[in-house]
PDB file of C-alpha atoms in Angstrom:
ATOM      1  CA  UNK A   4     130.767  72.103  54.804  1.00 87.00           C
ATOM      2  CA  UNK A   5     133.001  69.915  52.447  1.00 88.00           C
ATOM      3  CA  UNK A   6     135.876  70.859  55.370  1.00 88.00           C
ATOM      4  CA  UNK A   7     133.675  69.230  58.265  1.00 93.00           C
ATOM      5  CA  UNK A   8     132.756  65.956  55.973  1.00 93.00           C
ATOM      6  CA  UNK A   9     136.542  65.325  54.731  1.00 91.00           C
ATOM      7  CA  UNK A  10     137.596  65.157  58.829  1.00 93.00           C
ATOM      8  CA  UNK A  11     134.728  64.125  60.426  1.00 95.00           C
ATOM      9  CA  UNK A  12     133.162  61.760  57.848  1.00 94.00           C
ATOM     10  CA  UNK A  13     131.058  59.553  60.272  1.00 95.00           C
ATOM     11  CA  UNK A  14     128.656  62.012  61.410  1.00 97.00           C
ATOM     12  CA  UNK A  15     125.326  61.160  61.874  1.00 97.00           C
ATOM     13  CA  UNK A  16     122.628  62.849  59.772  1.00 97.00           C
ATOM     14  CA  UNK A  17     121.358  64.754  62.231  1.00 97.00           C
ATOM     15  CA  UNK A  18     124.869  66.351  62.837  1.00 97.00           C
ATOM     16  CA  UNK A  19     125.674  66.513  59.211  1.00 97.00           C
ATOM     17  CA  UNK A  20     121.906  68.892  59.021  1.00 97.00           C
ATOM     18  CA  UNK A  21     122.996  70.763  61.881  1.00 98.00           C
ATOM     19  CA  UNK A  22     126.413  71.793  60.816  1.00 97.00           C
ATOM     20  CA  UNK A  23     124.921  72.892  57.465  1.00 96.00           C
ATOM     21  CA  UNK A  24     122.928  75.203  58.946  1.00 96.00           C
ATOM     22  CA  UNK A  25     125.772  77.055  61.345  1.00 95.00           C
ATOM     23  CA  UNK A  26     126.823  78.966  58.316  1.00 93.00           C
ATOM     24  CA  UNK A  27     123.515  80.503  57.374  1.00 94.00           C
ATOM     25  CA  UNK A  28     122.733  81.077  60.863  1.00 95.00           C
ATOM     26  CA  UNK A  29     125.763  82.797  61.633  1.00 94.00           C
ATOM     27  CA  UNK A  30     125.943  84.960  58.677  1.00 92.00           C
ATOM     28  CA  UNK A  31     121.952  85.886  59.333  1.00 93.00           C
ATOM     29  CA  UNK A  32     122.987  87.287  62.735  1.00 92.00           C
ATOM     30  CA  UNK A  33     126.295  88.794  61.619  1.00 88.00           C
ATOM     31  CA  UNK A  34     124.084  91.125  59.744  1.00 87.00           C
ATOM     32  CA  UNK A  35     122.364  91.999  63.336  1.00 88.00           C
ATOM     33  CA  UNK A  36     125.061  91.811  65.456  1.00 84.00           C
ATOM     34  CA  UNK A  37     128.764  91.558  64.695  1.00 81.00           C
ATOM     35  CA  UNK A  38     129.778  87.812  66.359  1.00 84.00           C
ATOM     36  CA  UNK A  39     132.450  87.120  63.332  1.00 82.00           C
ATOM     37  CA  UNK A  40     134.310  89.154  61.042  1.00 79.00           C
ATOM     38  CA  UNK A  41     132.936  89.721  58.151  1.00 75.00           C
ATOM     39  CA  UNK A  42     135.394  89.013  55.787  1.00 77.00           C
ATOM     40  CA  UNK A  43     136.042  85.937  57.686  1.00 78.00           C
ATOM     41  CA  UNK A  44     132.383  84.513  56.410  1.00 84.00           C
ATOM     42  CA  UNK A  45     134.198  83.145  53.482  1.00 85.00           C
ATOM     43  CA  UNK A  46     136.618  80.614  55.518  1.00 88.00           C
ATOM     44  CA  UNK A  47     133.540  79.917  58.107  1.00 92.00           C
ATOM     45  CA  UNK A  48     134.069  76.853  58.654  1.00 92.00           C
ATOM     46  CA  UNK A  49     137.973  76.489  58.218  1.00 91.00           C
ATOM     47  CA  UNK A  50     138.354  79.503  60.918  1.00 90.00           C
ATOM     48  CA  UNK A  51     135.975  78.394  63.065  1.00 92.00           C
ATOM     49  CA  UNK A  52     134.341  75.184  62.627  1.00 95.00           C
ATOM     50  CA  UNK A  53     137.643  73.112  61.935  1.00 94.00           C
ATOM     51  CA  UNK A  54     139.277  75.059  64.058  1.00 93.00           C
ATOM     52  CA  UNK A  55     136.762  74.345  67.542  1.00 95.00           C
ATOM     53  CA  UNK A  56     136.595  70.703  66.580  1.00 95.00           C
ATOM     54  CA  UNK A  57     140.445  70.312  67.000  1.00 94.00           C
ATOM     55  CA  UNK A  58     139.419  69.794  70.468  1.00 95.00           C
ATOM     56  CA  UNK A  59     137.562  66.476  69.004  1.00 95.00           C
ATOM     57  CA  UNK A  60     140.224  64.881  67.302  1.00 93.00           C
ATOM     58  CA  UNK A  61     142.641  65.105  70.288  1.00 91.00           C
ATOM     59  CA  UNK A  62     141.018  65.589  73.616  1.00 93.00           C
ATOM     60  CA  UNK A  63     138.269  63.044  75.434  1.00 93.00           C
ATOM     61  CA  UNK A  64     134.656  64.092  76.118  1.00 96.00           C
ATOM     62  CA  UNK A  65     133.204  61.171  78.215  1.00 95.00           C
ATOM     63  CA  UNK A  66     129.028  60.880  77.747  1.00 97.00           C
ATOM     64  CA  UNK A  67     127.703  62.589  80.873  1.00 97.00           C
ATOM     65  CA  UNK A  68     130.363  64.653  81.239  1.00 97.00           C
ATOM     66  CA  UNK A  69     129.695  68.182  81.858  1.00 97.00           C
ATOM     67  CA  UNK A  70     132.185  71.102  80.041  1.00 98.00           C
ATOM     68  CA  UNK A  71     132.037  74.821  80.216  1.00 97.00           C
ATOM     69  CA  UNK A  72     133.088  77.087  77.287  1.00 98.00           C
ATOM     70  CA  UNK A  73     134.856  79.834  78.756  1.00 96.00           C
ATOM     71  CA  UNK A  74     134.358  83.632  77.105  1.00 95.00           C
ATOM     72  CA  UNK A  75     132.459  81.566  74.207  1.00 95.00           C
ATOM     73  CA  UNK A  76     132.224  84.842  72.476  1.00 92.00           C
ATOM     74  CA  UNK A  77     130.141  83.301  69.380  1.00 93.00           C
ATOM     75  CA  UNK A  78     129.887  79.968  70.538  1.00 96.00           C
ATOM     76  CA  UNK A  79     133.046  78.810  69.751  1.00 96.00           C
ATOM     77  CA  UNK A  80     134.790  76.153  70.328  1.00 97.00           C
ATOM     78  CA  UNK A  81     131.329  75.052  72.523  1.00 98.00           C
ATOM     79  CA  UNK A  82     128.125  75.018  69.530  1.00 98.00           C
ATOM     80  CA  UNK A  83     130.833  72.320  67.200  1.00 98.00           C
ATOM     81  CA  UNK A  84     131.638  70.301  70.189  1.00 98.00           C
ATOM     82  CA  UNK A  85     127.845  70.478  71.544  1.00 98.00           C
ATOM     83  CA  UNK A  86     127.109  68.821  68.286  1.00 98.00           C
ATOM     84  CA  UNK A  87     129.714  66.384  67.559  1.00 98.00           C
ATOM     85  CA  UNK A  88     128.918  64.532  71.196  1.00 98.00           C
ATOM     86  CA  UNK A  89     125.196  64.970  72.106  1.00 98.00           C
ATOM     87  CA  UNK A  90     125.511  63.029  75.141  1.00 98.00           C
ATOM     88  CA  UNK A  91     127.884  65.673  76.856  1.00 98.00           C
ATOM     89  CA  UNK A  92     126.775  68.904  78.623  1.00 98.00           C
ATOM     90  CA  UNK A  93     127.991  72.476  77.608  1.00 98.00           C
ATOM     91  CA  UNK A  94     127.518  75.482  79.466  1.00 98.00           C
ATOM     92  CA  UNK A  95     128.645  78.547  77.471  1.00 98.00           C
ATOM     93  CA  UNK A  96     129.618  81.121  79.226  1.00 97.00           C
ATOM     94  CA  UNK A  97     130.167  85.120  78.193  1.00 96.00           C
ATOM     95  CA  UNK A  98     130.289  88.230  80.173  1.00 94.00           C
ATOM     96  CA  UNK A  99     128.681  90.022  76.961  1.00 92.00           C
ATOM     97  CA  UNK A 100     124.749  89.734  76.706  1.00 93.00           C
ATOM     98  CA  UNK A 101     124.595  90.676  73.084  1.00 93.00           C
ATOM     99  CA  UNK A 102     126.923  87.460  71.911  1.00 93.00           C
ATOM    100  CA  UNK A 103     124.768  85.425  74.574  1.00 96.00           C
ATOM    101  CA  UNK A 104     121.826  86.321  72.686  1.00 95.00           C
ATOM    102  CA  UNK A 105     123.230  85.142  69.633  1.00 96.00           C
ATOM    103  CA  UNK A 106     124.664  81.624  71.260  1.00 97.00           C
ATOM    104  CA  UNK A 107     121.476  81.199  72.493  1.00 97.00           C
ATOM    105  CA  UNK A 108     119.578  81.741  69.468  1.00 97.00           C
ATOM    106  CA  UNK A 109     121.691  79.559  67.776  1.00 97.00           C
ATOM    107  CA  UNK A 110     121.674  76.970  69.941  1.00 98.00           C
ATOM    108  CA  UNK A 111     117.338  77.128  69.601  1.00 98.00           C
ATOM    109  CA  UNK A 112     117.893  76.761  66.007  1.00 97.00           C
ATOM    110  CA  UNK A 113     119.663  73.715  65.840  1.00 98.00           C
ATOM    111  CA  UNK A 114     117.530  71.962  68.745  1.00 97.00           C
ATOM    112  CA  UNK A 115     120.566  71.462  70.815  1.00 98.00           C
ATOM    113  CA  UNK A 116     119.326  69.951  73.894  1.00 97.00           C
ATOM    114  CA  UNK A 117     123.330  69.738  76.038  1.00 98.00           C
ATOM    115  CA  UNK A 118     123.811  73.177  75.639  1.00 98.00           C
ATOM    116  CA  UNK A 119     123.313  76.459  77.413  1.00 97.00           C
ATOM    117  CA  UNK A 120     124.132  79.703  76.996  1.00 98.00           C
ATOM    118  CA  UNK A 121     124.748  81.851  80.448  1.00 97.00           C
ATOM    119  CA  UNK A 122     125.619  85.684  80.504  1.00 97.00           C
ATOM    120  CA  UNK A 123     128.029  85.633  83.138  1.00 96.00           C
ATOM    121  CA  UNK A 124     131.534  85.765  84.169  1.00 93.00           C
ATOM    122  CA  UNK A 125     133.164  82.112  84.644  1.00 93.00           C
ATOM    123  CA  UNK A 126     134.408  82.804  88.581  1.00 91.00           C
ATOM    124  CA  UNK A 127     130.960  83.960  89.346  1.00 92.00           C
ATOM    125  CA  UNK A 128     129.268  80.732  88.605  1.00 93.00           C
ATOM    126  CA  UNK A 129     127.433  78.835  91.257  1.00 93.00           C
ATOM    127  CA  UNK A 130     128.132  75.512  89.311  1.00 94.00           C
ATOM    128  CA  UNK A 131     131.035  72.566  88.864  1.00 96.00           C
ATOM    129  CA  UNK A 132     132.726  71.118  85.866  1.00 97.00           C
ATOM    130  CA  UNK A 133     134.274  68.002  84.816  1.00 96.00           C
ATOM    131  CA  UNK A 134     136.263  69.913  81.989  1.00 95.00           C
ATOM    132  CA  UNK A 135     136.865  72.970  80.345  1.00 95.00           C
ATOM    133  CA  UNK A 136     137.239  74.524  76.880  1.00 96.00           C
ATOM    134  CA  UNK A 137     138.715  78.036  75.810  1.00 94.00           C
ATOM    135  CA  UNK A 138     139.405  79.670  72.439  1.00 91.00           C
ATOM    136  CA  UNK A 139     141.978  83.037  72.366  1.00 79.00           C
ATOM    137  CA  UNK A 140     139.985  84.677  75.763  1.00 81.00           C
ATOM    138  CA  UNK A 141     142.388  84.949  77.895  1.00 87.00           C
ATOM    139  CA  UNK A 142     146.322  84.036  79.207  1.00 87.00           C
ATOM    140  CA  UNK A 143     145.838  80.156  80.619  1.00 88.00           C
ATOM    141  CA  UNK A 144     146.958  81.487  83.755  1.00 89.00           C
ATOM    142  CA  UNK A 145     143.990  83.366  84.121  1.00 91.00           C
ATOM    143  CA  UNK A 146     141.921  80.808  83.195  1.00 90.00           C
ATOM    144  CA  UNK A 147     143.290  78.702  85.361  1.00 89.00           C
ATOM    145  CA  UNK A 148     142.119  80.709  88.080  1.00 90.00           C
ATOM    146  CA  UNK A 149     138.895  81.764  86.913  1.00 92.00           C
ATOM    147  CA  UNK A 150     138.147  77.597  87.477  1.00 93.00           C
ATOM    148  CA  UNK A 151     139.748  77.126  90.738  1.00 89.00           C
ATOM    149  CA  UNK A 152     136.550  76.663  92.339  1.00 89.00           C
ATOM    150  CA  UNK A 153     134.396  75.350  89.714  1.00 93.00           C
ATOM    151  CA  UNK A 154     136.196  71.555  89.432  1.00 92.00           C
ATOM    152  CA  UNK A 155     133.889  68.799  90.232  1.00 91.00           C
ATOM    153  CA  UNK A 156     137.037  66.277  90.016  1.00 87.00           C
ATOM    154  CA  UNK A 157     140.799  66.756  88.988  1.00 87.00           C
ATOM    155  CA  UNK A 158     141.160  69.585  86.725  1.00 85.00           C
ATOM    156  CA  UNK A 159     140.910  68.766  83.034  1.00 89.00           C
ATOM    157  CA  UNK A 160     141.509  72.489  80.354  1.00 90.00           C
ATOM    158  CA  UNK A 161     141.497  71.612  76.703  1.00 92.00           C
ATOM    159  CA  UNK A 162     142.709  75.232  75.400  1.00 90.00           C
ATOM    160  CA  UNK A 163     142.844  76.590  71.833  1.00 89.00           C
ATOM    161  CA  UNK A 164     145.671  79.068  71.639  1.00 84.00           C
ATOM    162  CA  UNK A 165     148.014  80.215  68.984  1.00 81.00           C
ATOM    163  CA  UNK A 166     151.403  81.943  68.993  1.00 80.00           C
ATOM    164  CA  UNK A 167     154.213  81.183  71.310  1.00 81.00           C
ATOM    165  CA  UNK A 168     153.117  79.700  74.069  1.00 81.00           C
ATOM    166  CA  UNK A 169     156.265  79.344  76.556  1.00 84.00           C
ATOM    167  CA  UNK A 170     155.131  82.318  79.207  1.00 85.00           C
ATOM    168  CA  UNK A 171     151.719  80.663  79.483  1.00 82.00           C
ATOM    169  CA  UNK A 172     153.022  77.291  79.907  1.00 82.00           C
ATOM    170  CA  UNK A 173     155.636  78.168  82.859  1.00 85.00           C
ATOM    171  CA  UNK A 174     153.218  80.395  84.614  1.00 88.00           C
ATOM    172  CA  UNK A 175     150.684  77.447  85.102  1.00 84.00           C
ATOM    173  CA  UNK A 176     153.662  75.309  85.738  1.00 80.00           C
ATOM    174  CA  UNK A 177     154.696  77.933  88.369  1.00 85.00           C
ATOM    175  CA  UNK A 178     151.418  78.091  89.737  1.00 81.00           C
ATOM    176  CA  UNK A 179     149.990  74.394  89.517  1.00 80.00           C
ATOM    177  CA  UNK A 180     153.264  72.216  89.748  1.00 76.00           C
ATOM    178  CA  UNK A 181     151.401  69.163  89.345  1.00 78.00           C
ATOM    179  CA  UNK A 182     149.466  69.934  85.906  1.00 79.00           C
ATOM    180  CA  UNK A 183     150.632  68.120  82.736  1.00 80.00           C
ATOM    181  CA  UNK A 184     150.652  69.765  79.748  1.00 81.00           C
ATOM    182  CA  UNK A 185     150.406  68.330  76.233  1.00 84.00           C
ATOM    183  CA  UNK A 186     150.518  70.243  73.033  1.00 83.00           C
ATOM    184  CA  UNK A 187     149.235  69.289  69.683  1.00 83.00           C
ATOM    185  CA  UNK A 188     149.916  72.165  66.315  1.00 84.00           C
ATOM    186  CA  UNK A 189     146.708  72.381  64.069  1.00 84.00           C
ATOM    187  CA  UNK A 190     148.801  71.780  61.461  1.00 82.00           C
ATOM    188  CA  UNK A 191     149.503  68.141  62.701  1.00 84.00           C
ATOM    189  CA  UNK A 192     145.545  67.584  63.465  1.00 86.00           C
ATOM    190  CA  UNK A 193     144.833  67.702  60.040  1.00 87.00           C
ATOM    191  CA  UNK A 194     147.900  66.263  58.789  1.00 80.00           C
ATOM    192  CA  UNK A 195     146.847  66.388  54.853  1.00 74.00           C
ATOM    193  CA  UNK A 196     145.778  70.248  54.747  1.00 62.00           C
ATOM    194  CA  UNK A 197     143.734  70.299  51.975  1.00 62.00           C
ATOM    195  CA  UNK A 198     141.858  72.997  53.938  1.00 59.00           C
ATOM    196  CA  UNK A 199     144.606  74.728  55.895  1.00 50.00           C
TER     197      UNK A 199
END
């Protein structure tokens, strides 16, 4: 929790009590259900925690806003970024019942009222977005078109990938001529590492 408090000092207490409790929550239902590796418990909130709230240091989530989390597996990046800003909506979204189940639960337990978990796959979804967020589910390509019909203004993806990105970059260029792309490295997020 030390992690969340050294980047993200101004939290209110309310956020600082719900972030405690993500850890003990997750590692309750990891011993259900398998959500997050185990022997990735340890670096809970480096992994996973730090790593979703990237997205918060670098990208803009306007109050009234409404944002799905694509393939949220666990509920990452969408239970951090449901917490840091209360006064946007998050839809997470996961073809998988048993890790909706979990999100869900999760979600109950830390009384967050802008978020919802759906079992469901993202082109299926009745419902528009003003943004989107995705962790390691998919190529952006495929992403891309997962959303096509689910915009409720001018696209806006906020992606958490690793590796070399050039193939996924040109095939959205290809496809989408008109998107810009900016890149930011973890590693120049949190600039002074002591975590990292």
């Amino acid at each position: 929790m030390k992690e969340i408090l050294h980047y993200f000092p101004n939290l209110s207490q309310v956020q600082v009590q719900q972030f405690e409790r993500l850890k003990d929550l997750y590692e309750e239902w990891n011993q259900q259900i398998n959500v997050i590796s185990r022997k990735d418990m340890d670096m809970f909130y480096v992994h996973h925690v730090l790593h979703s709230m990237a997205l918060a240091k670098t990208c803009e989530f306007i109050p009234g806003q409404h944002f799905i989390d694509i393939g949220t597996g666990g509920g990452f990046p969408g239970i951090p970024l449901a917490i840091m800003f209360p006064n946007v909506e998050f839809t997470l979204v996961d073809s998988i019942g048993k890790k909706i189940a979990v999100v869900q639960a999760v979600i109950e337990a830390l009384g967050l009222k802008n978020a919802t978990a759906i079992q469901e796959r993202t082109e299926s979804l009745p419902m528009k977005f003003d943004g989107a967020v995705a962790r390691a589910v998919a190529p952006a390509i495929e992403l891309w078109k997962w959303m096509e019909n689910h915009w409720s203004g001018k696209p806006r993806f906020f992606l958490l990938k690793g590796g070399d990105l050039a193939e996924e970059i040109n095939e959205v260029i290809e496809y989408s001529q008109k998107t810009k792309i900016k890149l930011h490295a973890i590693g120049d997020i949190y600039n002074d590492q002591p975590f990292f």
